[in-house]
Amino acid sequence: MADAPIGQVSSYSGALTPTTLLPDLGSLPHDSATTHVTGTSEFIDDRPMLKGELHCGLIYSPFARARLQHLDTAPALAIPGVVCAITAADVAHNMWGDVFADQPVIAAQQVNFVGEVVAVIGAQTKEALARGLASVVVRWEKLPDIRSIDAAVANASFIGHELQIAKGDALTALKSSPHTIAGVLKIEGADHFYLESQAAVVYPREDGQLEVHSSTQHPTQTQHVVAKACGIPFSDVVCVAKRLGGGFGGKETQASPFAAYAALVAKRTGCAARIVLTKDEDMIMTGKRNPFQIHYECGFNDAGKIIALDAMLYSDGGAYADLSTAIMARAMLHCDNAYFIEHARLRGQVCRTNFHPHTAFRGFGGPKGVALIEMILEDIARVVGRDALDVRKLNCYAPDRDTTPYGQRVENNCLPDLFEALETKSNYRARRQEIQAWNLDRARNPHAHARGLSMTAVKFGISFSTRFMNQANALVNVHMDGTLQVSTGAVEMGQGVNSRIAALVAEQFGLPCAAVRIMPTSTEKNANTSPTAASSGTDMNGSAAVMACQKIKHRLAALACALRAIAPEHWPTKTAGAATQPEIAISDRAGTFTMFPDATLHDARVDGTGATTNVNSPHATRVIFKNSNVIVSEPAQPDFQIEFSQLVSEAHFNRTSLSEYGHYATPHLAFDKVKGQGRPFLYFTQGVAASEVEIDRHTGEIKVLRVDMLMDVGRPVNHALDMGQVVGGFVQGMGWVTTEHLYYNDNGLLVSHSPSTYKIPCVQDTPRIFNADFIVNNANAVNVRATKATGEPPLLLAISVWTAARDAIALARPVHAGVPTTSTPFSGATNHTHSSSVNLGSQSTAKKNLVRLSIPATAERVLRELSPELFARWDAPSTP
């Protein structure tokens, strides 16, 4: 395949059978594209300061765990310009949390992580604020802390109960397996590194109300946390989120307390209050992607087919629960990834430590489970002497092997076709031979670079794993000039959800996207919403908007049918003023017509609920919305056409509602979390990626030479935005698996809390060749417009970079630098070995060259794996 530039999209039909659905909506630009490049996009700190507005700053713990012995804010209040100091005593309801309400808004007597807030200072100027913060007197008594998963397990320091998913009899199957491998996979955290730090501005309004503008992915939760902290009803707080300068999950829950700090100052003083963290403060105080430590044992046959998997997943939840239990559940639900496992026992336990409470991150817990199984398949391939791609294809979900460990069938399964297609498109076999030759030719030169190649997959479930969160609402207002305002619970944070929803709405009415204005997300228009997360923003909110549109369209279509039989001079716009004609009766019930968003006829139309409507009746009246016109078409009758804006005016003068509310609840979900069985996901987004890397033997640096990606994203609403999500998500995932390393000091303080010490990918880190394609798949009839989500799944394909690095190391280092050939029996919580082991039964006693490489695969870790015996001698304590 010829090298393609980043963002190139090609079509591939493979073995899939397309169905005829709606035409493509094209690749319209992001709704903020112009304002971004002209510098006029408004973020929180771009809002003009009001007269008397206060700046807020925080006093927080410098220790992982400590007792607050003394806190004196009086010296700060003596500073000119310092207006107020807020402590735990001023908080009406001082506990918050998404799953468990276990975290103080402001700590009172004890702190449990570096960055936990004990006081908020409000000042008229930034200079006064800095002096005031420096004047606060705090004395701490440092207490013993827990800062590792091993220590948490040893002390039974847990959050929530142990979760389990089971299928078959894994323990018995392991005992009878011809081969087994066992070990521990360590996966460390990562920072979200959004460009706009946590920020909020709160405006006091009359009668004790508060208007909160927050950089939050979850306006409803922010509204509730603010209201509870201030001791006022939810109805007295309006939370608005116009746009975010990035979120990636880091603002799903953790934006709420920062908004509460500003709100407490605003309520106390009656002045507007603003809080904007610096990048250093943000990184120190906020939680990260949860670190994981996974103990596993896997049994397989001579061909490399998995027989059984037993895995115990531990995660570091930090000091408080936040979303860690839900993240653990998602990790367990993705331990199978793209592969059928007959016998599985998957257990998960969240550990309580003294780090900042970890939280949602793009992919949630999914990347941890996927990394586990992809690593295991690579090791199986090395044990049985086969190419890892062949082992993956052997284990891939197929028609007769399509049930997950939690009991959901893998419907609309494109995985076998994706593997076959990318194998050809990426020229995998020839490149594999070239890489092996490259490494062999340079074996005599220990200073040459090493290369590796790996193809991994993703099968990412789309829906919140908590059922009640799978709902959304939308308000659609049609104005008399034919333009629309749409309000939903979706938050725009750069991913283009506004543009996608605008396209869906415009298509419904046959209008240009310019006619649709997506309004800032606000809790007074869309209440009780779920966060914009889980890759479901367009799915749920777009579906709700389409449902609202269809209600309005029904009334407009009925009116158009009625106007056809009425002389224009008797239409409502001509007669309503004088009331010379009776109003046209419009029923809210289904009429004897079928509506179309445009003039193209189709076999089926997918609506917001996933249902289809038959439109093939030869005698049906058809109302078509196309090119800003509404056309009534009936057999043996001339078409009747009216401009959309004219029809809207007639509806208004006929007292027909032009506003509608739509509520969408994701169908078909039924997952029992206690039993670990059911259907947690509406559908799966699928994809494969082949990554080729080169490792510098001197420095351990990984260079990504080439990436080929092929994804099933259903029928994209916006090709360009979906491609941006695919490419951007992959690069962000590259950072997680290679360079983004969190360093903490002995007090639990994050040391790498700035761009100078925390290495995210830059343009020089992107693959030298980057081919990204979509397949054609119109068969996802359960989702609005047959589309599939692209927010999170591409990030998990970056695991191929990590497995390619493992491949390069295995091919480059001496064959004797392996691991023992006998395994220690897996025993869940009591097995804390950090090494991999293999049991080859009676067929082999030779050592196998298995690679132990944690995530992220930093340069030092790569060097250690290239020469494990050498580093073992260096690390050994010297003898006197």
Short mmCIF file of C-alpha atoms in Angstrom, two decimals, residues 420-826:
data_model
loop_
_atom_site.label_atom_id
_atom_site.label_comp_id
_atom_site.label_asym_id
_atom_site.label_seq_id
_atom_site.Cartn_x
_atom_site.Cartn_y
_atom_site.Cartn_z
CA GLU A 420 -7.48 -9.61 7.07
CA ALA A 421 -7.83 -6.22 5.41
CA LEU A 422 -5.10 -4.48 7.41
CA GLU A 423 -2.75 -7.44 6.99
CA THR A 424 -2.97 -6.82 3.26
CA LYS A 425 -3.10 -3.02 3.30
CA SER A 426 -0.11 -2.72 5.64
CA ASN A 427 1.93 -5.36 3.78
CA TYR A 428 2.41 -7.03 7.16
CA ARG A 429 4.01 -10.30 6.08
CA ALA A 430 6.70 -8.76 3.91
CA ARG A 431 7.50 -6.15 6.54
CA ARG A 432 7.74 -8.83 9.21
CA GLN A 433 10.41 -10.61 7.17
CA GLU A 434 12.23 -7.32 6.58
CA ILE A 435 12.25 -6.52 10.30
CA GLN A 436 13.53 -9.96 11.23
CA ALA A 437 16.29 -9.61 8.64
CA TRP A 438 17.10 -6.12 9.93
CA ASN A 439 17.52 -7.34 13.48
CA LEU A 440 19.51 -10.44 12.49
CA ASP A 441 21.88 -8.49 10.25
CA ARG A 442 22.62 -6.10 13.08
CA ALA A 443 22.93 -8.76 15.79
CA ARG A 444 26.69 -8.54 15.41
CA ASN A 445 26.50 -4.80 16.05
CA PRO A 446 25.12 -4.17 19.56
CA HIS A 447 24.97 -0.43 18.88
CA ALA A 448 22.46 -0.66 16.01
CA HIS A 449 18.81 0.23 16.45
CA ALA A 450 16.28 -2.57 16.99
CA ARG A 451 12.94 -2.74 15.21
CA GLY A 452 9.63 -4.38 16.06
CA LEU A 453 6.17 -4.77 14.53
CA SER A 454 2.84 -5.58 16.14
CA MET A 455 -0.83 -5.53 15.12
CA THR A 456 -3.43 -5.18 17.88
CA ALA A 457 -7.18 -4.74 17.91
CA VAL A 458 -9.90 -2.94 19.82
CA LYS A 459 -13.49 -3.91 20.52
CA PHE A 460 -14.72 -1.02 22.63
CA GLY A 461 -18.16 -1.17 24.20
CA ILE A 462 -20.21 1.99 23.73
CA SER A 463 -22.48 2.96 26.64
CA PHE A 464 -21.99 3.87 30.27
CA SER A 465 -21.58 0.67 32.25
CA THR A 466 -24.05 2.15 34.77
CA ARG A 467 -27.44 1.85 33.10
CA PHE A 468 -29.26 4.92 34.44
CA MET A 469 -26.55 7.18 33.04
CA ASN A 470 -27.51 6.16 29.51
CA GLN A 471 -30.07 8.89 28.95
CA ALA A 472 -30.06 12.36 27.43
CA ASN A 473 -32.45 15.18 26.62
CA ALA A 474 -32.57 17.93 24.04
CA LEU A 475 -34.58 21.10 23.43
CA VAL A 476 -35.14 22.20 19.83
CA ASN A 477 -36.57 25.64 19.05
CA VAL A 478 -37.53 26.51 15.46
CA HIS A 479 -37.68 30.25 14.79
CA MET A 480 -39.89 32.02 12.27
CA ASP A 481 -37.03 32.76 9.88
CA GLY A 482 -36.37 29.04 9.54
CA THR A 483 -33.32 28.91 11.82
CA LEU A 484 -33.02 26.69 14.87
CA GLN A 485 -31.55 26.76 18.35
CA VAL A 486 -30.67 23.40 19.88
CA SER A 487 -29.79 22.81 23.52
CA THR A 488 -28.52 19.46 24.78
CA GLY A 489 -26.60 18.08 27.71
CA ALA A 490 -23.52 17.48 25.56
CA VAL A 491 -20.45 19.57 26.35
CA GLU A 492 -18.17 20.72 23.54
CA MET A 493 -14.56 20.12 24.55
CA GLY A 494 -12.89 20.08 21.16
CA GLN A 495 -14.28 16.76 19.94
CA GLY A 496 -16.85 18.36 17.63
CA VAL A 497 -20.05 17.16 19.30
CA ASN A 498 -21.76 20.47 18.46
CA SER A 499 -20.99 20.10 14.77
CA ARG A 500 -22.24 16.52 14.71
CA ILE A 501 -25.51 17.33 16.47
CA ALA A 502 -26.04 20.36 14.22
CA ALA A 503 -25.58 18.14 11.17
CA LEU A 504 -28.09 15.59 12.49
CA VAL A 505 -30.67 18.30 13.17
CA ALA A 506 -30.09 20.10 9.87
CA GLU A 507 -30.50 16.84 8.01
CA GLN A 508 -33.83 16.18 9.69
CA PHE A 509 -35.26 19.44 8.35
CA GLY A 510 -33.40 19.47 5.04
CA LEU A 511 -31.56 22.65 6.01
CA PRO A 512 -27.93 23.81 5.75
CA CYS A 513 -25.94 23.38 8.95
CA ALA A 514 -25.59 27.16 9.12
CA ALA A 515 -29.30 27.31 9.99
CA VAL A 516 -28.68 25.40 13.24
CA ARG A 517 -27.15 27.05 16.29
CA ILE A 518 -26.04 24.78 19.13
CA MET A 519 -26.44 26.69 22.38
CA PRO A 520 -24.08 26.56 25.39
CA THR A 521 -24.85 23.64 27.67
CA SER A 522 -26.92 24.86 30.60
CA THR A 523 -28.71 23.08 33.42
CA GLU A 524 -31.72 25.41 33.13
CA LYS A 525 -32.44 24.05 29.62
CA ASN A 526 -31.25 20.48 30.02
CA ALA A 527 -31.58 19.14 33.54
CA ASN A 528 -30.43 15.93 35.19
CA THR A 529 -28.01 15.15 32.38
CA SER A 530 -25.22 12.60 32.25
CA PRO A 531 -21.63 13.73 31.72
CA THR A 532 -20.20 14.06 28.25
CA ALA A 533 -18.11 10.93 28.47
CA ALA A 534 -18.00 7.24 27.50
CA SER A 535 -17.82 8.23 23.81
CA SER A 536 -21.59 8.68 23.95
CA GLY A 537 -22.03 12.44 23.56
CA THR A 538 -23.26 12.38 19.97
CA ASP A 539 -25.03 9.03 20.31
CA MET A 540 -27.28 10.04 23.19
CA ASN A 541 -27.67 13.79 22.79
CA GLY A 542 -27.87 13.56 19.02
CA SER A 543 -30.57 10.91 19.34
CA ALA A 544 -32.52 13.10 21.77
CA ALA A 545 -32.26 16.05 19.39
CA VAL A 546 -33.44 13.92 16.45
CA MET A 547 -36.40 12.71 18.51
CA ALA A 548 -37.35 16.31 19.31
CA CYS A 549 -37.01 17.22 15.62
CA GLN A 550 -39.28 14.37 14.61
CA LYS A 551 -42.03 15.60 16.90
CA ILE A 552 -41.85 19.06 15.33
CA LYS A 553 -41.59 17.56 11.85
CA HIS A 554 -44.75 15.56 12.43
CA ARG A 555 -46.70 18.73 13.16
CA LEU A 556 -45.12 20.60 10.25
CA ALA A 557 -45.75 17.69 7.89
CA ALA A 558 -49.40 17.50 8.96
CA LEU A 559 -49.75 21.23 8.42
CA ALA A 560 -48.12 21.03 4.98
CA CYS A 561 -50.57 18.30 3.99
CA ALA A 562 -53.45 20.48 5.16
CA LEU A 563 -52.18 23.63 3.41
CA ARG A 564 -52.09 21.74 0.14
CA ALA A 565 -55.89 21.71 0.10
CA ILE A 566 -56.33 25.35 1.15
CA ALA A 567 -56.07 28.38 -1.08
CA PRO A 568 -52.99 30.45 -0.14
CA GLU A 569 -55.11 33.50 0.60
CA HIS A 570 -56.77 31.50 3.36
CA TRP A 571 -53.54 30.38 5.01
CA PRO A 572 -52.97 31.33 8.67
CA THR A 573 -50.46 34.12 7.92
CA LYS A 574 -53.16 35.87 5.85
CA THR A 575 -56.16 35.28 8.11
CA ALA A 576 -55.02 34.74 11.69
CA GLY A 577 -54.84 38.46 12.51
CA ALA A 578 -58.52 38.98 11.79
CA ALA A 579 -59.48 35.38 12.65
CA THR A 580 -61.52 35.09 9.47
CA GLN A 581 -60.72 31.38 9.09
CA PRO A 582 -60.77 28.57 11.62
CA GLU A 583 -57.45 27.21 12.79
CA ILE A 584 -56.16 24.06 11.14
CA ALA A 585 -56.44 21.10 13.50
CA ILE A 586 -53.07 19.37 13.92
CA SER A 587 -53.00 16.04 15.70
CA ASP A 588 -50.04 14.96 17.80
CA ARG A 589 -50.71 11.39 16.81
CA ALA A 590 -49.14 9.72 13.77
CA GLY A 591 -50.69 10.78 10.49
CA THR A 592 -51.18 9.01 7.17
CA PHE A 593 -47.89 10.18 5.78
CA THR A 594 -44.21 9.31 5.97
CA MET A 595 -41.54 11.94 6.55
CA PHE A 596 -38.13 12.18 4.92
CA PRO A 597 -35.24 14.45 5.83
CA ASP A 598 -34.42 14.78 2.12
CA ALA A 599 -35.62 13.68 -1.29
CA THR A 600 -33.63 10.45 -1.53
CA LEU A 601 -35.79 7.36 -1.06
CA HIS A 602 -34.41 4.56 1.09
CA ASP A 603 -35.40 1.08 2.14
CA ALA A 604 -35.30 2.09 5.79
CA ARG A 605 -34.76 5.12 7.93
CA VAL A 606 -32.95 4.82 11.26
CA ASP A 607 -34.47 7.02 13.97
CA GLY A 608 -33.25 8.00 17.41
CA THR A 609 -34.49 4.82 19.07
CA GLY A 610 -32.87 2.44 16.64
CA ALA A 611 -36.24 1.46 15.16
CA THR A 612 -36.95 1.50 11.43
CA THR A 613 -39.98 2.79 9.57
CA ASN A 614 -41.21 1.15 6.38
CA VAL A 615 -41.67 3.69 3.60
CA ASN A 616 -42.39 1.41 0.66
CA SER A 617 -46.19 1.65 0.69
CA PRO A 618 -47.23 2.71 -2.86
CA HIS A 619 -50.22 4.76 -1.69
CA ALA A 620 -48.53 6.64 1.18
CA THR A 621 -48.35 10.40 1.25
CA ARG A 622 -44.70 11.39 1.49
CA VAL A 623 -43.52 14.60 3.08
CA ILE A 624 -39.98 15.43 2.10
CA PHE A 625 -37.74 17.98 3.81
CA LYS A 626 -35.07 19.03 1.32
CA ASN A 627 -33.05 22.12 0.35
CA SER A 628 -34.92 24.35 2.81
CA ASN A 629 -38.23 23.28 1.29
CA VAL A 630 -41.01 20.93 2.33
CA ILE A 631 -42.55 18.83 -0.41
CA VAL A 632 -45.79 16.84 -0.15
CA SER A 633 -45.75 13.98 -2.63
CA GLU A 634 -48.67 11.67 -3.33
CA PRO A 635 -49.20 9.12 -6.12
CA ALA A 636 -51.09 10.49 -9.15
CA GLN A 637 -51.01 14.01 -7.69
CA PRO A 638 -48.74 16.97 -8.47
CA ASP A 639 -46.20 17.74 -5.76
CA PHE A 640 -46.93 20.57 -3.35
CA GLN A 641 -43.88 22.59 -2.27
CA ILE A 642 -43.48 25.30 0.36
CA GLU A 643 -40.39 26.99 1.76
CA PHE A 644 -39.45 25.72 5.19
CA SER A 645 -39.43 29.21 6.69
CA GLN A 646 -42.86 29.92 5.22
CA LEU A 647 -44.24 26.69 6.67
CA VAL A 648 -42.79 27.63 10.05
CA SER A 649 -44.53 31.01 9.89
CA GLU A 650 -47.82 29.34 8.99
CA ALA A 651 -47.37 27.02 11.98
CA HIS A 652 -46.79 29.94 14.32
CA PHE A 653 -49.87 31.82 13.13
CA ASN A 654 -51.81 28.57 13.46
CA ARG A 655 -50.68 28.30 17.12
CA THR A 656 -48.76 25.11 16.39
CA SER A 657 -45.80 24.50 18.70
CA LEU A 658 -42.36 24.98 17.14
CA SER A 659 -40.46 23.90 20.22
CA GLU A 660 -40.01 20.38 21.41
CA TYR A 661 -38.20 18.33 24.00
CA GLY A 662 -36.72 14.94 23.28
CA HIS A 663 -35.63 12.35 25.81
CA TYR A 664 -33.52 9.38 24.75
CA ALA A 665 -32.82 6.28 26.82
CA THR A 666 -30.31 3.88 25.31
CA PRO A 667 -32.21 0.65 24.59
CA HIS A 668 -31.31 -3.01 25.10
CA LEU A 669 -29.08 -2.50 28.16
CA ALA A 670 -29.34 -5.08 30.92
CA PHE A 671 -26.12 -5.73 32.85
CA ASP A 672 -26.26 -7.16 36.36
CA LYS A 673 -23.17 -5.79 38.13
CA VAL A 674 -23.55 -8.15 41.05
CA LYS A 675 -23.53 -11.24 38.82
CA GLY A 676 -21.17 -9.72 36.26
CA GLN A 677 -23.45 -10.87 33.44
CA GLY A 678 -25.67 -9.24 30.84
CA ARG A 679 -25.51 -6.62 28.11
CA PRO A 680 -23.67 -3.49 29.28
CA PHE A 681 -23.13 -2.03 25.79
CA LEU A 682 -25.38 -0.99 22.92
CA TYR A 683 -22.71 -1.86 20.33
CA PHE A 684 -18.96 -2.14 19.83
CA THR A 685 -16.64 0.18 17.90
CA GLN A 686 -13.91 -1.95 16.38
CA GLY A 687 -10.53 -1.40 14.80
CA VAL A 688 -7.03 -2.72 14.25
CA ALA A 689 -3.64 -1.04 14.07
CA ALA A 690 -0.19 -2.19 13.00
CA SER A 691 2.72 -0.24 14.47
CA GLU A 692 6.38 -0.44 13.58
CA VAL A 693 8.92 1.01 16.00
CA GLU A 694 12.64 1.50 16.24
CA ILE A 695 14.52 1.47 19.54
CA ASP A 696 17.79 3.26 20.13
CA ARG A 697 20.05 0.82 22.00
CA HIS A 698 22.04 3.69 23.52
CA THR A 699 19.16 5.72 24.97
CA GLY A 700 16.15 3.37 24.99
CA GLU A 701 14.17 5.94 23.02
CA ILE A 702 11.27 4.58 20.97
CA LYS A 703 10.58 6.04 17.55
CA VAL A 704 7.35 5.12 15.82
CA LEU A 705 8.24 4.61 12.18
CA ARG A 706 4.88 3.67 10.76
CA VAL A 707 1.29 3.12 11.83
CA ASP A 708 -1.53 1.65 9.76
CA MET A 709 -5.02 1.87 11.23
CA LEU A 710 -8.30 0.49 9.96
CA MET A 711 -11.45 1.25 11.91
CA ASP A 712 -15.11 0.43 11.81
CA VAL A 713 -16.91 3.63 12.82
CA GLY A 714 -20.22 2.69 11.27
CA ARG A 715 -21.53 5.45 9.03
CA PRO A 716 -19.71 8.63 10.15
CA VAL A 717 -21.69 11.78 10.74
CA ASN A 718 -18.60 13.85 9.94
CA HIS A 719 -15.62 12.14 8.28
CA ALA A 720 -13.13 14.89 9.06
CA LEU A 721 -14.01 15.13 12.75
CA ASP A 722 -14.04 11.35 13.13
CA MET A 723 -10.62 11.14 11.50
CA GLY A 724 -9.38 13.83 13.85
CA GLN A 725 -10.60 11.79 16.81
CA VAL A 726 -9.00 8.62 15.46
CA VAL A 727 -5.59 10.14 14.77
CA GLY A 728 -5.58 12.35 17.88
CA GLY A 729 -6.71 9.56 20.17
CA PHE A 730 -3.99 7.27 18.86
CA VAL A 731 -1.26 9.86 19.45
CA GLN A 732 -2.54 10.55 22.96
CA GLY A 733 -2.43 6.81 23.59
CA MET A 734 1.16 6.73 22.32
CA GLY A 735 2.11 9.16 25.05
CA TRP A 736 0.45 7.01 27.70
CA VAL A 737 2.32 3.84 26.68
CA THR A 738 5.74 5.43 26.10
CA THR A 739 6.76 8.77 27.62
CA GLU A 740 4.18 10.07 30.10
CA HIS A 741 5.69 9.10 33.43
CA LEU A 742 4.46 10.45 36.77
CA TYR A 743 7.18 10.99 39.41
CA TYR A 744 6.28 11.52 43.09
CA ASN A 745 8.60 12.50 45.93
CA ASP A 746 8.73 10.94 49.40
CA ASN A 747 5.85 13.15 50.61
CA GLY A 748 3.59 12.04 47.77
CA LEU A 749 3.98 15.29 45.83
CA LEU A 750 3.87 14.98 42.05
CA VAL A 751 7.25 16.24 40.89
CA SER A 752 6.52 16.07 37.16
CA HIS A 753 3.82 18.77 37.31
CA SER A 754 4.70 20.93 34.32
CA PRO A 755 5.49 20.66 30.60
CA SER A 756 9.19 20.79 31.43
CA THR A 757 9.06 17.57 33.45
CA TYR A 758 6.09 15.71 31.96
CA LYS A 759 6.55 14.50 28.39
CA ILE A 760 3.41 14.44 26.24
CA PRO A 761 3.74 13.61 22.53
CA CYS A 762 4.79 16.43 20.24
CA VAL A 763 4.85 16.68 16.47
CA GLN A 764 8.27 15.00 16.41
CA ASP A 765 6.79 11.93 18.13
CA THR A 766 4.05 11.28 15.59
CA PRO A 767 4.57 8.30 13.29
CA ARG A 768 6.79 9.03 10.30
CA ILE A 769 4.18 7.28 8.15
CA PHE A 770 0.60 7.37 9.38
CA ASN A 771 -2.14 5.65 7.37
CA ALA A 772 -5.64 5.81 8.82
CA ASP A 773 -8.65 4.38 7.01
CA PHE A 774 -12.30 3.59 7.67
CA ILE A 775 -14.24 0.62 6.40
CA VAL A 776 -17.77 0.92 5.04
CA ASN A 777 -20.27 -0.49 7.53
CA ASN A 778 -23.89 0.59 7.34
CA ALA A 779 -25.19 -2.21 9.54
CA ASN A 780 -25.17 -0.59 13.00
CA ALA A 781 -28.95 -0.15 12.99
CA VAL A 782 -29.20 0.19 16.78
CA ASN A 783 -27.65 3.66 16.81
CA VAL A 784 -28.73 6.98 15.39
CA ARG A 785 -27.97 7.14 11.69
CA ALA A 786 -25.92 3.90 11.93
CA THR A 787 -22.91 5.79 13.23
CA LYS A 788 -20.38 4.51 15.76
CA ALA A 789 -18.49 6.46 18.40
CA THR A 790 -14.85 7.45 17.84
CA GLY A 791 -13.94 9.31 21.04
CA GLU A 792 -12.17 6.62 23.05
CA PRO A 793 -11.59 3.48 20.93
CA PRO A 794 -8.64 4.79 18.87
CA LEU A 795 -6.58 5.47 22.00
CA LEU A 796 -6.56 1.76 22.80
CA LEU A 797 -5.00 0.95 19.43
CA ALA A 798 -1.85 2.76 20.59
CA ILE A 799 -1.19 -0.34 22.68
CA SER A 800 0.26 -1.67 19.41
CA VAL A 801 3.19 0.73 19.90
CA TRP A 802 3.90 -0.84 23.30
CA THR A 803 3.60 -4.39 21.99
CA ALA A 804 5.80 -3.46 19.02
CA ALA A 805 8.42 -2.21 21.48
CA ARG A 806 8.18 -5.53 23.33
CA ASP A 807 8.63 -7.29 19.98
CA ALA A 808 11.72 -5.22 19.16
CA ILE A 809 13.25 -5.97 22.55
CA ALA A 810 12.59 -9.70 22.24
CA LEU A 811 14.16 -9.81 18.77
CA ALA A 812 17.14 -7.69 19.74
CA ARG A 813 18.36 -8.96 23.08
CA PRO A 814 20.35 -12.18 23.57
CA VAL A 815 18.13 -15.25 23.56
CA HIS A 816 19.45 -16.40 26.94
CA ALA A 817 18.11 -13.28 28.67
CA GLY A 818 14.80 -14.89 29.44
CA VAL A 819 12.75 -15.99 32.42
CA PRO A 820 12.33 -19.25 34.31
CA THR A 821 10.40 -22.01 32.57
CA THR A 822 8.32 -23.04 35.56
CA SER A 823 5.58 -20.91 36.98
CA THR A 824 4.51 -20.09 40.49
CA PRO A 825 0.81 -21.02 40.76
CA PHE A 826 -1.41 -17.96 40.48
#
